[in-house]
Amino acid sequence: MRGKLRDKRVDMKRSRFKFKRERERELEGRRRLVKRDYRDLDEWLDEEMLDLSDEEEQFDEEEATR
């Protein structure tokens, strides 16, 4: 009986540790995705800001002539 309880306790500790490691990996993966998304967003915003500055100048000129 003692052997079975000890084995069960060891199995529970192993499964808890395994679950904790899986959860940490999942969270780390999410962090990487978020960082990548923000990097992509920053690049996109930089491109848009460059494009918008050109469009705003044209728009202002059109408004001034009207």
Backbone as numpy.savetxt, mean C-alpha at the origin, in Angstrom:
# Nx Ny Nz CAx CAy CAz Cx Cy Cz
-1.50 -39.89 28.69 -2.32 -38.70 28.69 -1.45 -37.44 28.69
-0.42 -37.44 29.51 0.44 -36.26 29.57 1.08 -35.97 28.22
1.50 -36.98 27.52 2.13 -36.80 26.22 1.18 -36.15 25.23
-0.07 -36.55 25.26 -1.05 -35.97 24.34 -1.29 -34.49 24.63
-1.39 -34.16 25.92 -1.61 -32.76 26.28 -0.41 -31.91 25.88
0.77 -32.44 26.12 1.98 -31.69 25.76 2.03 -31.48 24.24
1.72 -32.53 23.49 1.73 -32.41 22.03 0.70 -31.38 21.57
-0.48 -31.40 22.22 -1.53 -30.46 21.85 -1.07 -29.03 22.13
-0.44 -28.82 23.30 0.04 -27.49 23.66 1.10 -27.01 22.67
2.01 -27.89 22.29 3.05 -27.53 21.33 2.42 -27.19 19.98
1.43 -27.97 19.56 0.75 -27.69 18.29 0.06 -26.34 18.32
-0.54 -26.00 19.46 -1.22 -24.71 19.56 -0.22 -23.57 19.47
0.94 -23.73 20.13 1.96 -22.68 20.06 2.47 -22.53 18.64
2.68 -23.65 17.97 3.16 -23.59 16.58 2.15 -22.90 15.69
0.88 -23.26 15.83 -0.14 -22.65 14.97 -0.27 -21.16 15.26
-0.16 -20.77 16.53 -0.23 -19.36 16.88 0.94 -18.59 16.26
2.12 -19.18 16.34 3.31 -18.55 15.76 3.17 -18.45 14.25
2.67 -19.53 13.64 2.49 -19.54 12.18 1.48 -18.46 11.77
0.39 -18.34 12.51 -0.62 -17.33 12.21 -0.03 -15.93 12.33
0.78 -15.72 13.39 1.38 -14.41 13.61 2.32 -14.05 12.46
3.13 -15.00 12.01 4.06 -14.74 10.91 3.30 -14.46 9.61
2.23 -15.21 9.35 1.43 -14.97 8.15 0.82 -13.57 8.18
0.34 -13.18 9.34 -0.27 -11.85 9.49 0.77 -10.75 9.28
1.97 -10.94 9.82 3.03 -9.95 9.63 3.39 -9.84 8.15
3.48 -10.97 7.47 3.78 -10.94 6.03 2.70 -10.20 5.27
1.45 -10.46 5.63 0.32 -9.81 4.96 0.38 -8.29 5.16
0.65 -7.87 6.39 0.72 -6.43 6.67 1.89 -5.80 5.93
3.03 -6.49 5.88 4.19 -5.96 5.17 3.88 -5.82 3.68
3.17 -6.80 3.13 2.77 -6.73 1.73 1.88 -5.54 1.47
0.95 -5.28 2.39 0.06 -4.12 2.23 0.85 -2.83 2.29
1.83 -2.76 3.20 2.65 -1.55 3.30 3.38 -1.30 1.99
3.92 -2.36 1.41 4.63 -2.20 0.14 3.69 -1.71 -0.95
2.48 -2.28 -0.99 1.51 -1.85 -1.99 1.16 -0.38 -1.81
0.96 0.03 -0.58 0.60 1.43 -0.32 1.75 2.34 -0.74
2.98 1.96 -0.38 4.13 2.78 -0.77 4.21 2.89 -2.29
3.99 1.76 -2.98 4.06 1.77 -4.44 2.94 2.63 -5.01
1.75 2.53 -4.45 0.63 3.34 -4.92 0.92 4.83 -4.75
1.47 5.20 -3.61 1.79 6.61 -3.39 2.88 7.08 -4.35
3.86 6.20 -4.63 4.92 6.59 -5.55 4.32 6.81 -6.95
3.43 5.89 -7.37 2.77 6.06 -8.66 1.92 7.32 -8.67
1.23 7.58 -7.57 0.38 8.77 -7.48 1.22 10.03 -7.58
2.37 10.04 -6.90 3.25 11.21 -6.97 3.74 11.45 -8.39
4.13 10.37 -9.08 4.59 10.52 -10.47 3.45 11.04 -11.34
2.25 10.50 -11.15 1.11 10.92 -11.95 0.80 12.39 -11.68
0.83 12.78 -10.40 0.55 14.18 -10.08 1.60 15.11 -10.67
2.86 14.69 -10.64 3.91 15.51 -11.24 3.63 15.72 -12.72
3.26 14.64 -13.41 2.95 14.75 -14.84 1.74 15.65 -15.06
0.71 15.47 -14.23 -0.50 16.27 -14.38 -0.22 17.75 -14.10
0.59 18.01 -13.11 0.90 19.41 -12.80 1.64 20.06 -13.97
2.52 19.31 -14.60 3.21 19.86 -15.77 2.21 20.12 -16.89
1.30 19.15 -17.10 0.30 19.31 -18.16 -0.67 20.45 -17.82
-1.08 20.54 -16.58 -2.04 21.58 -16.19 -1.46 22.97 -16.35
-0.19 23.13 -16.08 0.39 24.46 -16.19 0.32 24.94 -17.65
0.52 24.03 -18.60 0.40 24.41 -20.01 -1.05 24.74 -20.36
-1.97 23.92 -19.88 -3.37 24.15 -20.19 -3.88 25.44 -19.55
-3.44 25.73 -18.35 -3.90 26.94 -17.67 -3.46 28.19 -18.43
-2.26 28.18 -18.95 -1.79 29.34 -19.70 -2.64 29.54 -20.95
-2.94 28.47 -21.65 -3.78 28.58 -22.84 -5.18 29.04 -22.45
-5.70 28.50 -21.38 -7.04 28.86 -20.93 -7.09 30.35 -20.54
-6.08 30.82 -19.84 -6.05 32.23 -19.45 -5.99 33.14 -20.67
-5.24 32.75 -21.68 -5.15 33.56 -22.89 -6.50 33.62 -23.59
-7.20 32.48 -23.63 -8.52 32.46 -24.26 -9.50 33.33 -23.49
-9.47 33.26 -22.18 -10.36 34.08 -21.36 -10.07 35.56 -21.57
-8.83 35.92 -21.71 -8.44 37.32 -21.87 -8.94 37.87 -23.21
-8.98 37.05 -24.26 -9.41 37.52 -25.57 -10.92 37.62 -25.66
-11.64 36.92 -24.80 -13.10 36.95 -24.87 -13.60 38.14 -24.24
